[in-house]
Amino acid sequence: RVSRFSATVNGRLSFNAEGKPVESRLKPPGTPGAEKTYVTRVLQRDRLQACLLAEVRERYPQVDVQFGVGCSGVDLSGERPLLELCSPPAADGVEDEAEEECDPN
């Protein structure tokens, strides 16, 4: 799943002390003098998140993924951890009654 959206790269892009980009090219794995024995693949963060979410939904249907909620605490006293969820302050001023509002501190 991830491989479909990732790209192979033979180098790295970093930034020097002045903030200017610096390109480094690497010899491909298997060639004489190669720095690595594996191929580096890159992927945009949002695509990685989408792939991980799809994988969780497919392989672990018992996992409930929620968006727009925060974790205000974890109860470790039982056999399994229990998350205490809260909702971030509403931008429109209308509170959601499902969870407590998250403490901004």
PDB file of N, CA and C in Angstrom:
ATOM      1  N   ARG A   1       0.829  -1.200   0.000  1.00  0.00           N
ATOM      2  CA  ARG A   1       0.000   0.000   0.000  1.00  0.00           C
ATOM      3  C   ARG A   1       0.867   1.254   0.000  1.00  0.00           C
ATOM      4  N   VAL A   2       1.837   1.319   0.863  1.00  0.00           N
ATOM      5  CA  VAL A   2       2.703   2.502   0.957  1.00  0.00           C
ATOM      6  C   VAL A   2       3.561   2.655  -0.297  1.00  0.00           C
ATOM      7  N   SER A   3       4.047   1.534  -0.835  1.00  0.00           N
ATOM      8  CA  SER A   3       4.922   1.589  -2.012  1.00  0.00           C
ATOM      9  C   SER A   3       4.264   2.257  -3.208  1.00  0.00           C
ATOM     10  N   ARG A   4       2.944   2.128  -3.327  1.00  0.00           N
ATOM     11  CA  ARG A   4       2.237   2.756  -4.459  1.00  0.00           C
ATOM     12  C   ARG A   4       2.395   4.264  -4.472  1.00  0.00           C
ATOM     13  N   PHE A   5       2.493   4.860  -3.291  1.00  0.00           N
ATOM     14  CA  PHE A   5       2.530   6.317  -3.194  1.00  0.00           C
ATOM     15  C   PHE A   5       3.920   6.870  -2.900  1.00  0.00           C
ATOM     16  N   SER A   6       4.918   6.007  -2.729  1.00  0.00           N
ATOM     17  CA  SER A   6       6.257   6.492  -2.405  1.00  0.00           C
ATOM     18  C   SER A   6       7.134   6.537  -3.656  1.00  0.00           C
ATOM     19  N   ALA A   7       8.223   7.261  -3.559  1.00  0.00           N
ATOM     20  CA  ALA A   7       9.153   7.416  -4.682  1.00  0.00           C
ATOM     21  C   ALA A   7      10.562   7.049  -4.230  1.00  0.00           C
ATOM     22  N   THR A   8      11.337   6.485  -5.128  1.00  0.00           N
ATOM     23  CA  THR A   8      12.723   6.135  -4.854  1.00  0.00           C
ATOM     24  C   THR A   8      13.593   7.379  -5.012  1.00  0.00           C
ATOM     25  N   VAL A   9      14.535   7.555  -4.097  1.00  0.00           N
ATOM     26  CA  VAL A   9      15.467   8.685  -4.189  1.00  0.00           C
ATOM     27  C   VAL A   9      16.894   8.174  -4.037  1.00  0.00           C
ATOM     28  N   ASN A  10      17.809   8.815  -4.725  1.00  0.00           N
ATOM     29  CA  ASN A  10      19.230   8.470  -4.643  1.00  0.00           C
ATOM     30  C   ASN A  10      20.010   9.654  -4.107  1.00  0.00           C
ATOM     31  N   GLY A  11      19.589  10.167  -2.984  1.00  0.00           N
ATOM     32  CA  GLY A  11      20.288  11.305  -2.411  1.00  0.00           C
ATOM     33  C   GLY A  11      19.525  11.873  -1.242  1.00  0.00           C
ATOM     34  N   ARG A  12      19.960  13.041  -0.863  1.00  0.00           N
ATOM     35  CA  ARG A  12      19.319  13.693   0.272  1.00  0.00           C
ATOM     36  C   ARG A  12      19.371  15.197   0.062  1.00  0.00           C
ATOM     37  N   LEU A  13      18.368  15.875   0.568  1.00  0.00           N
ATOM     38  CA  LEU A  13      18.335  17.336   0.525  1.00  0.00           C
ATOM     39  C   LEU A  13      18.380  17.821   1.964  1.00  0.00           C
ATOM     40  N   SER A  14      19.396  18.578   2.295  1.00  0.00           N
ATOM     41  CA  SER A  14      19.506  19.145   3.639  1.00  0.00           C
ATOM     42  C   SER A  14      19.746  20.644   3.503  1.00  0.00           C
ATOM     43  N   PHE A  15      19.885  21.310   4.624  1.00  0.00           N
ATOM     44  CA  PHE A  15      20.079  22.756   4.617  1.00  0.00           C
ATOM     45  C   PHE A  15      21.318  23.095   5.434  1.00  0.00           C
ATOM     46  N   ASN A  16      22.140  24.010   4.906  1.00  0.00           N
ATOM     47  CA  ASN A  16      23.351  24.404   5.615  1.00  0.00           C
ATOM     48  C   ASN A  16      23.013  25.439   6.694  1.00  0.00           C
ATOM     49  N   ALA A  17      24.047  25.919   7.386  1.00  0.00           N
ATOM     50  CA  ALA A  17      23.853  26.861   8.500  1.00  0.00           C
ATOM     51  C   ALA A  17      23.173  28.160   8.064  1.00  0.00           C
ATOM     52  N   GLU A  18      23.336  28.536   6.799  1.00  0.00           N
ATOM     53  CA  GLU A  18      22.700  29.762   6.293  1.00  0.00           C
ATOM     54  C   GLU A  18      21.271  29.510   5.805  1.00  0.00           C
ATOM     55  N   GLY A  19      20.833  28.260   5.861  1.00  0.00           N
ATOM     56  CA  GLY A  19      19.479  27.925   5.430  1.00  0.00           C
ATOM     57  C   GLY A  19      19.350  27.624   3.951  1.00  0.00           C
ATOM     58  N   LYS A  20      20.478  27.517   3.245  1.00  0.00           N
ATOM     59  CA  LYS A  20      20.435  27.218   1.812  1.00  0.00           C
ATOM     60  C   LYS A  20      20.400  25.700   1.602  1.00  0.00           C
ATOM     61  N   PRO A  21      19.606  25.237   0.606  1.00  0.00           N
ATOM     62  CA  PRO A  21      19.529  23.796   0.353  1.00  0.00           C
ATOM     63  C   PRO A  21      20.843  23.237  -0.195  1.00  0.00           C
ATOM     64  N   VAL A  22      21.180  22.036   0.270  1.00  0.00           N
ATOM     65  CA  VAL A  22      22.391  21.340  -0.167  1.00  0.00           C
ATOM     66  C   VAL A  22      21.979  19.937  -0.608  1.00  0.00           C
ATOM     67  N   GLU A  23      22.285  19.614  -1.874  1.00  0.00           N
ATOM     68  CA  GLU A  23      21.947  18.305  -2.433  1.00  0.00           C
ATOM     69  C   GLU A  23      23.131  17.363  -2.301  1.00  0.00           C
ATOM     70  N   SER A  24      22.864  16.133  -1.869  1.00  0.00           N
ATOM     71  CA  SER A  24      23.891  15.091  -1.822  1.00  0.00           C
ATOM     72  C   SER A  24      23.378  13.911  -2.626  1.00  0.00           C
ATOM     73  N   ARG A  25      24.145  13.487  -3.605  1.00  0.00           N
ATOM     74  CA  ARG A  25      23.744  12.325  -4.414  1.00  0.00           C
ATOM     75  C   ARG A  25      24.502  11.108  -3.927  1.00  0.00           C
ATOM     76  N   LEU A  26      23.792   9.984  -3.848  1.00  0.00           N
ATOM     77  CA  LEU A  26      24.388   8.732  -3.406  1.00  0.00           C
ATOM     78  C   LEU A  26      24.460   7.751  -4.567  1.00  0.00           C
ATOM     79  N   LYS A  27      25.443   6.883  -4.525  1.00  0.00           N
ATOM     80  CA  LYS A  27      25.534   5.829  -5.538  1.00  0.00           C
ATOM     81  C   LYS A  27      24.471   4.785  -5.233  1.00  0.00           C
ATOM     82  N   PRO A  28      23.782   4.288  -6.252  1.00  0.00           N
ATOM     83  CA  PRO A  28      22.720   3.305  -6.025  1.00  0.00           C
ATOM     84  C   PRO A  28      23.254   2.034  -5.365  1.00  0.00           C
ATOM     85  N   PRO A  29      22.458   1.403  -4.499  1.00  0.00           N
ATOM     86  CA  PRO A  29      22.874   0.150  -3.870  1.00  0.00           C
ATOM     87  C   PRO A  29      23.279  -0.883  -4.923  1.00  0.00           C
ATOM     88  N   GLY A  30      24.332  -1.637  -4.632  1.00  0.00           N
ATOM     89  CA  GLY A  30      24.805  -2.655  -5.559  1.00  0.00           C
ATOM     90  C   GLY A  30      25.894  -2.182  -6.494  1.00  0.00           C
ATOM     91  N   THR A  31      26.130  -0.881  -6.561  1.00  0.00           N
ATOM     92  CA  THR A  31      27.204  -0.365  -7.411  1.00  0.00           C
ATOM     93  C   THR A  31      28.461  -0.190  -6.562  1.00  0.00           C
ATOM     94  N   PRO A  32      29.651  -0.289  -7.171  1.00  0.00           N
ATOM     95  CA  PRO A  32      30.889  -0.123  -6.409  1.00  0.00           C
ATOM     96  C   PRO A  32      30.929   1.224  -5.691  1.00  0.00           C
ATOM     97  N   GLY A  33      31.269   1.188  -4.414  1.00  0.00           N
ATOM     98  CA  GLY A  33      31.362   2.418  -3.624  1.00  0.00           C
ATOM     99  C   GLY A  33      30.045   2.932  -3.085  1.00  0.00           C
ATOM    100  N   ALA A  34      28.990   2.141  -3.208  1.00  0.00           N
ATOM    101  CA  ALA A  34      27.677   2.577  -2.715  1.00  0.00           C
ATOM    102  C   ALA A  34      27.720   2.761  -1.200  1.00  0.00           C
ATOM    103  N   GLU A  35      27.077   3.815  -0.728  1.00  0.00           N
ATOM    104  CA  GLU A  35      27.070   4.131   0.697  1.00  0.00           C
ATOM    105  C   GLU A  35      26.045   3.291   1.464  1.00  0.00           C
ATOM    106  N   LYS A  36      25.023   2.783   0.772  1.00  0.00           N
ATOM    107  CA  LYS A  36      23.942   2.039   1.430  1.00  0.00           C
ATOM    108  C   LYS A  36      23.691   0.730   0.692  1.00  0.00           C
ATOM    109  N   THR A  37      23.063  -0.196   1.393  1.00  0.00           N
ATOM    110  CA  THR A  37      22.705  -1.476   0.788  1.00  0.00           C
ATOM    111  C   THR A  37      21.212  -1.561   0.510  1.00  0.00           C
ATOM    112  N   TYR A  38      20.506  -0.470   0.712  1.00  0.00           N
ATOM    113  CA  TYR A  38      19.054  -0.436   0.528  1.00  0.00           C
ATOM    114  C   TYR A  38      18.654   0.815  -0.242  1.00  0.00           C
ATOM    115  N   VAL A  39      17.475   0.787  -0.813  1.00  0.00           N
ATOM    116  CA  VAL A  39      16.941   1.917  -1.574  1.00  0.00           C
ATOM    117  C   VAL A  39      16.075   2.762  -0.643  1.00  0.00           C
ATOM    118  N   THR A  40      16.310   4.056  -0.634  1.00  0.00           N
ATOM    119  CA  THR A  40      15.505   4.968   0.175  1.00  0.00           C
ATOM    120  C   THR A  40      14.261   5.359  -0.604  1.00  0.00           C
ATOM    121  N   ARG A  41      13.130   5.319   0.090  1.00  0.00           N
ATOM    122  CA  ARG A  41      11.867   5.735  -0.510  1.00  0.00           C
ATOM    123  C   ARG A  41      11.295   6.860   0.333  1.00  0.00           C
ATOM    124  N   VAL A  42      10.673   7.831  -0.308  1.00  0.00           N
ATOM    125  CA  VAL A  42      10.073   8.966   0.396  1.00  0.00           C
ATOM    126  C   VAL A  42       8.581   9.010   0.126  1.00  0.00           C
ATOM    127  N   LEU A  43       7.876   9.624   1.057  1.00  0.00           N
ATOM    128  CA  LEU A  43       6.422   9.660   0.992  1.00  0.00           C
ATOM    129  C   LEU A  43       5.923  10.909   1.703  1.00  0.00           C
ATOM    130  N   GLN A  44       4.947  11.579   1.118  1.00  0.00           N
ATOM    131  CA  GLN A  44       4.368  12.752   1.759  1.00  0.00           C
ATOM    132  C   GLN A  44       3.656  12.326   3.043  1.00  0.00           C
ATOM    133  N   ARG A  45       3.755  13.155   4.078  1.00  0.00           N
ATOM    134  CA  ARG A  45       3.183  12.815   5.382  1.00  0.00           C
ATOM    135  C   ARG A  45       1.688  12.532   5.310  1.00  0.00           C
ATOM    136  N   ASP A  46       0.930  13.327   4.550  1.00  0.00           N
ATOM    137  CA  ASP A  46      -0.517  13.109   4.490  1.00  0.00           C
ATOM    138  C   ASP A  46      -0.851  11.779   3.819  1.00  0.00           C
ATOM    139  N   ARG A  47      -0.036  11.374   2.850  1.00  0.00           N
ATOM    140  CA  ARG A  47      -0.276  10.070   2.200  1.00  0.00           C
ATOM    141  C   ARG A  47       0.079   8.924   3.123  1.00  0.00           C
ATOM    142  N   LEU A  48       1.149   9.087   3.893  1.00  0.00           N
ATOM    143  CA  LEU A  48       1.513   8.062   4.866  1.00  0.00           C
ATOM    144  C   LEU A  48       0.388   7.904   5.892  1.00  0.00           C
ATOM    145  N   GLN A  49      -0.139   9.020   6.370  1.00  0.00           N
ATOM    146  CA  GLN A  49      -1.234   8.961   7.341  1.00  0.00           C
ATOM    147  C   GLN A  49      -2.452   8.257   6.739  1.00  0.00           C
ATOM    148  N   ALA A  50      -2.768   8.556   5.482  1.00  0.00           N
ATOM    149  CA  ALA A  50      -3.913   7.917   4.823  1.00  0.00           C
ATOM    150  C   ALA A  50      -3.681   6.416   4.677  1.00  0.00           C
ATOM    151  N   CYS A  51      -2.451   6.014   4.328  1.00  0.00           N
ATOM    152  CA  CYS A  51      -2.126   4.584   4.202  1.00  0.00           C
ATOM    153  C   CYS A  51      -2.240   3.881   5.547  1.00  0.00           C
ATOM    154  N   LEU A  52      -1.722   4.502   6.597  1.00  0.00           N
ATOM    155  CA  LEU A  52      -1.798   3.902   7.924  1.00  0.00           C
ATOM    156  C   LEU A  52      -3.246   3.763   8.390  1.00  0.00           C
ATOM    157  N   LEU A  53      -4.051   4.790   8.141  1.00  0.00           N
ATOM    158  CA  LEU A  53      -5.462   4.730   8.524  1.00  0.00           C
ATOM    159  C   LEU A  53      -6.187   3.623   7.772  1.00  0.00           C
ATOM    160  N   ALA A  54      -5.939   3.504   6.477  1.00  0.00           N
ATOM    161  CA  ALA A  54      -6.566   2.442   5.676  1.00  0.00           C
ATOM    162  C   ALA A  54      -6.139   1.061   6.187  1.00  0.00           C
ATOM    163  N   GLU A  55      -4.878   0.925   6.537  1.00  0.00           N
ATOM    164  CA  GLU A  55      -4.365  -0.350   7.053  1.00  0.00           C
ATOM    165  C   GLU A  55      -5.028  -0.706   8.384  1.00  0.00           C
ATOM    166  N   VAL A  56      -5.143   0.262   9.275  1.00  0.00           N
ATOM    167  CA  VAL A  56      -5.788   0.022  10.573  1.00  0.00           C
ATOM    168  C   VAL A  56      -7.240  -0.367  10.375  1.00  0.00           C
ATOM    169  N   ARG A  57      -7.945   0.355   9.518  1.00  0.00           N
ATOM    170  CA  ARG A  57      -9.362   0.042   9.286  1.00  0.00           C
ATOM    171  C   ARG A  57      -9.549  -1.353   8.696  1.00  0.00           C
ATOM    172  N   GLU A  58      -8.622  -1.768   7.823  1.00  0.00           N
ATOM    173  CA  GLU A  58      -8.728  -3.079   7.173  1.00  0.00           C
ATOM    174  C   GLU A  58      -8.343  -4.223   8.111  1.00  0.00           C
ATOM    175  N   ARG A  59      -7.215  -4.070   8.792  1.00  0.00           N
ATOM    176  CA  ARG A  59      -6.688  -5.170   9.617  1.00  0.00           C
ATOM    177  C   ARG A  59      -7.231  -5.208  11.036  1.00  0.00           C
ATOM    178  N   TYR A  60      -7.616  -4.058  11.564  1.00  0.00           N
ATOM    179  CA  TYR A  60      -8.055  -3.976  12.957  1.00  0.00           C
ATOM    180  C   TYR A  60      -9.408  -3.271  13.053  1.00  0.00           C
ATOM    181  N   PRO A  61     -10.478  -3.905  12.580  1.00  0.00           N
ATOM    182  CA  PRO A  61     -11.787  -3.250  12.587  1.00  0.00           C
ATOM    183  C   PRO A  61     -12.291  -2.913  13.996  1.00  0.00           C
ATOM    184  N   GLN A  62     -11.720  -3.542  15.022  1.00  0.00           N
ATOM    185  CA  GLN A  62     -12.128  -3.255  16.391  1.00  0.00           C
ATOM    186  C   GLN A  62     -11.559  -1.931  16.908  1.00  0.00           C
ATOM    187  N   VAL A  63     -10.608  -1.347  16.173  1.00  0.00           N
ATOM    188  CA  VAL A  63     -10.012  -0.069  16.576  1.00  0.00           C
ATOM    189  C   VAL A  63     -10.904   1.066  16.088  1.00  0.00           C
ATOM    190  N   ASP A  64     -11.251   1.947  16.998  1.00  0.00           N
ATOM    191  CA  ASP A  64     -12.106   3.096  16.685  1.00  0.00           C
ATOM    192  C   ASP A  64     -11.227   4.340  16.553  1.00  0.00           C
ATOM    193  N   VAL A  65     -11.075   4.854  15.338  1.00  0.00           N
ATOM    194  CA  VAL A  65     -10.275   6.052  15.101  1.00  0.00           C
ATOM    195  C   VAL A  65     -11.221   7.243  15.069  1.00  0.00           C
ATOM    196  N   GLN A  66     -10.923   8.248  15.901  1.00  0.00           N
ATOM    197  CA  GLN A  66     -11.751   9.449  15.958  1.00  0.00           C
ATOM    198  C   GLN A  66     -10.883  10.663  15.646  1.00  0.00           C
ATOM    199  N   PHE A  67     -11.486  11.623  14.963  1.00  0.00           N
ATOM    200  CA  PHE A  67     -10.788  12.861  14.639  1.00  0.00           C
ATOM    201  C   PHE A  67     -11.436  14.003  15.410  1.00  0.00           C
ATOM    202  N   GLY A  68     -10.682  15.049  15.632  1.00  0.00           N
ATOM    203  CA  GLY A  68     -11.218  16.223  16.313  1.00  0.00           C
ATOM    204  C   GLY A  68     -11.379  16.020  17.811  1.00  0.00           C
ATOM    205  N   VAL A  69     -10.652  15.054  18.378  1.00  0.00           N
ATOM    206  CA  VAL A  69     -10.687  14.837  19.821  1.00  0.00           C
ATOM    207  C   VAL A  69      -9.259  14.834  20.349  1.00  0.00           C
ATOM    208  N   GLY A  70      -9.127  15.112  21.610  1.00  0.00           N
ATOM    209  CA  GLY A  70      -7.829  15.079  22.263  1.00  0.00           C
ATOM    210  C   GLY A  70      -7.826  14.021  23.347  1.00  0.00           C
ATOM    211  N   CYS A  71      -6.665  13.723  23.851  1.00  0.00           N
ATOM    212  CA  CYS A  71      -6.522  12.773  24.951  1.00  0.00           C
ATOM    213  C   CYS A  71      -6.142  13.582  26.180  1.00  0.00           C
ATOM    214  N   SER A  72      -7.013  13.590  27.174  1.00  0.00           N
ATOM    215  CA  SER A  72      -6.750  14.366  28.383  1.00  0.00           C
ATOM    216  C   SER A  72      -6.137  13.508  29.479  1.00  0.00           C
ATOM    217  N   GLY A  73      -6.064  12.213  29.262  1.00  0.00           N
ATOM    218  CA  GLY A  73      -5.457  11.342  30.261  1.00  0.00           C
ATOM    219  C   GLY A  73      -5.562   9.884  29.868  1.00  0.00           C
ATOM    220  N   VAL A  74      -4.831   9.057  30.608  1.00  0.00           N
ATOM    221  CA  VAL A  74      -4.844   7.617  30.379  1.00  0.00           C
ATOM    222  C   VAL A  74      -4.952   6.933  31.736  1.00  0.00           C
ATOM    223  N   ASP A  75      -5.890   5.991  31.846  1.00  0.00           N
ATOM    224  CA  ASP A  75      -6.061   5.211  33.066  1.00  0.00           C
ATOM    225  C   ASP A  75      -5.406   3.852  32.831  1.00  0.00           C
ATOM    226  N   LEU A  76      -4.332   3.579  33.560  1.00  0.00           N
ATOM    227  CA  LEU A  76      -3.584   2.339  33.393  1.00  0.00           C
ATOM    228  C   LEU A  76      -3.896   1.318  34.488  1.00  0.00           C
ATOM    229  N   SER A  77      -4.914   1.561  35.298  1.00  0.00           N
ATOM    230  CA  SER A  77      -5.191   0.690  36.439  1.00  0.00           C
ATOM    231  C   SER A  77      -5.829  -0.639  36.052  1.00  0.00           C
ATOM    232  N   GLY A  78      -6.475  -0.721  34.926  1.00  0.00           N
ATOM    233  CA  GLY A  78      -7.143  -1.951  34.516  1.00  0.00           C
ATOM    234  C   GLY A  78      -6.253  -2.865  33.691  1.00  0.00           C
ATOM    235  N   GLU A  79      -6.891  -3.894  33.130  1.00  0.00           N
ATOM    236  CA  GLU A  79      -6.164  -4.844  32.287  1.00  0.00           C
ATOM    237  C   GLU A  79      -5.689  -4.192  30.993  1.00  0.00           C
ATOM    238  N   ARG A  80      -6.499  -3.247  30.476  1.00  0.00           N
ATOM    239  CA  ARG A  80      -6.156  -2.531  29.255  1.00  0.00           C
ATOM    240  C   ARG A  80      -6.215  -1.029  29.524  1.00  0.00           C
ATOM    241  N   PRO A  81      -5.326  -0.255  28.909  1.00  0.00           N
ATOM    242  CA  PRO A  81      -5.367   1.199  29.108  1.00  0.00           C
ATOM    243  C   PRO A  81      -6.697   1.785  28.636  1.00  0.00           C
ATOM    244  N   LEU A  82      -7.176   2.777  29.342  1.00  0.00           N
ATOM    245  CA  LEU A  82      -8.412   3.464  28.994  1.00  0.00           C
ATOM    246  C   LEU A  82      -8.094   4.937  28.760  1.00  0.00           C
ATOM    247  N   LEU A  83      -8.392   5.425  27.554  1.00  0.00           N
ATOM    248  CA  LEU A  83      -8.129   6.825  27.222  1.00  0.00           C
ATOM    249  C   LEU A  83      -9.269   7.704  27.698  1.00  0.00           C
ATOM    250  N   GLU A  84      -8.924   8.862  28.215  1.00  0.00           N
ATOM    251  CA  GLU A  84      -9.918   9.870  28.575  1.00  0.00           C
ATOM    252  C   GLU A  84      -9.911  10.901  27.454  1.00  0.00           C
ATOM    253  N   LEU A  85     -11.016  10.973  26.705  1.00  0.00           N
ATOM    254  CA  LEU A  85     -11.088  11.859  25.541  1.00  0.00           C
ATOM    255  C   LEU A  85     -11.721  13.191  25.903  1.00  0.00           C
ATOM    256  N   CYS A  86     -11.327  14.212  25.162  1.00  0.00           N
ATOM    257  CA  CYS A  86     -11.912  15.539  25.328  1.00  0.00           C
ATOM    258  C   CYS A  86     -11.985  16.179  23.951  1.00  0.00           C
ATOM    259  N   SER A  87     -12.804  17.195  23.834  1.00  0.00           N
ATOM    260  CA  SER A  87     -12.904  17.897  22.555  1.00  0.00           C
ATOM    261  C   SER A  87     -12.212  19.247  22.674  1.00  0.00           C
ATOM    262  N   PRO A  88     -11.499  19.671  21.629  1.00  0.00           N
ATOM    263  CA  PRO A  88     -10.852  20.979  21.672  1.00  0.00           C
ATOM    264  C   PRO A  88     -11.918  22.070  21.715  1.00  0.00           C
ATOM    265  N   PRO A  89     -11.571  23.232  22.232  1.00  0.00           N
ATOM    266  CA  PRO A  89     -12.550  24.324  22.255  1.00  0.00           C
ATOM    267  C   PRO A  89     -13.097  24.582  20.856  1.00  0.00           C
ATOM    268  N   ALA A  90     -14.399  24.714  20.753  1.00  0.00           N
ATOM    269  CA  ALA A  90     -15.046  24.918  19.463  1.00  0.00           C
ATOM    270  C   ALA A  90     -14.720  26.302  18.919  1.00  0.00           C
ATOM    271  N   ALA A  91     -14.382  26.367  17.649  1.00  0.00           N
ATOM    272  CA  ALA A  91     -14.057  27.647  17.009  1.00  0.00           C
ATOM    273  C   ALA A  91     -15.281  28.545  16.913  1.00  0.00           C
ATOM    274  N   ASP A  92     -16.470  27.900  16.808  1.00  0.00           N
ATOM    275  CA  ASP A  92     -17.693  28.692  16.668  1.00  0.00           C
ATOM    276  C   ASP A  92     -18.352  28.998  18.004  1.00  0.00           C
ATOM    277  N   GLY A  93     -17.739  28.542  19.118  1.00  0.00           N
ATOM    278  CA  GLY A  93     -18.297  28.813  20.439  1.00  0.00           C
ATOM    279  C   GLY A  93     -19.375  27.839  20.868  1.00  0.00           C
ATOM    280  N   VAL A  94     -19.799  26.937  19.982  1.00  0.00           N
ATOM    281  CA  VAL A  94     -20.827  25.952  20.315  1.00  0.00           C
ATOM    282  C   VAL A  94     -20.123  24.698  20.810  1.00  0.00           C
ATOM    283  N   GLU A  95     -20.393  24.329  22.075  1.00  0.00           N
ATOM    284  CA  GLU A  95     -19.709  23.186  22.657  1.00  0.00           C
ATOM    285  C   GLU A  95     -20.350  21.873  22.234  1.00  0.00           C
ATOM    286  N   ASP A  96     -19.520  20.862  22.083  1.00  0.00           N
ATOM    287  CA  ASP A  96     -19.982  19.507  21.820  1.00  0.00           C
ATOM    288  C   ASP A  96     -20.184  18.843  23.178  1.00  0.00           C
ATOM    289  N   GLU A  97     -21.355  18.287  23.413  1.00  0.00           N
ATOM    290  CA  GLU A  97     -21.649  17.713  24.720  1.00  0.00           C
ATOM    291  C   GLU A  97     -21.120  16.286  24.867  1.00  0.00           C
ATOM    292  N   ALA A  98     -20.555  15.712  23.816  1.00  0.00           N
ATOM    293  CA  ALA A  98     -20.097  14.311  23.864  1.00  0.00           C
ATOM    294  C   ALA A  98     -18.901  14.127  24.792  1.00  0.00           C
ATOM    295  N   GLU A  99     -17.959  15.008  24.782  1.00  0.00           N
ATOM    296  CA  GLU A  99     -16.783  14.896  25.620  1.00  0.00           C
ATOM    297  C   GLU A  99     -16.553  16.211  26.361  1.00  0.00           C
ATOM    298  N   GLU A 100     -15.729  16.124  27.407  1.00  0.00           N
ATOM    299  CA  GLU A 100     -15.328  17.340  28.097  1.00  0.00           C
ATOM    300  C   GLU A 100     -14.446  18.165  27.187  1.00  0.00           C
ATOM    301  N   GLU A 101     -14.393  19.485  27.457  1.00  0.00           N
ATOM    302  CA  GLU A 101     -13.502  20.323  26.670  1.00  0.00           C
ATOM    303  C   GLU A 101     -12.080  20.136  27.180  1.00  0.00           C
ATOM    304  N   CYS A 102     -11.112  20.094  26.278  1.00  0.00           N
ATOM    305  CA  CYS A 102      -9.711  19.904  26.640  1.00  0.00           C
ATOM    306  C   CYS A 102      -9.203  21.105  27.424  1.00  0.00           C
ATOM    307  N   ASP A 103      -8.392  20.829  28.433  1.00  0.00           N
ATOM    308  CA  ASP A 103      -7.755  21.877  29.200  1.00  0.00           C
ATOM    309  C   ASP A 103      -6.619  22.456  28.365  1.00  0.00           C
ATOM    310  N   PRO A 104      -6.598  23.753  28.069  1.00  0.00           N
ATOM    311  CA  PRO A 104      -5.551  24.332  27.214  1.00  0.00           C
ATOM    312  C   PRO A 104      -4.179  24.340  27.854  1.00  0.00           C
ATOM    313  N   ASN A 105      -4.053  24.043  29.148  1.00  0.00           N
ATOM    314  CA  ASN A 105      -2.747  24.084  29.835  1.00  0.00           C
ATOM    315  C   ASN A 105      -2.016  22.789  29.724  1.00  0.00           C
TER     316      ASN A 105
END
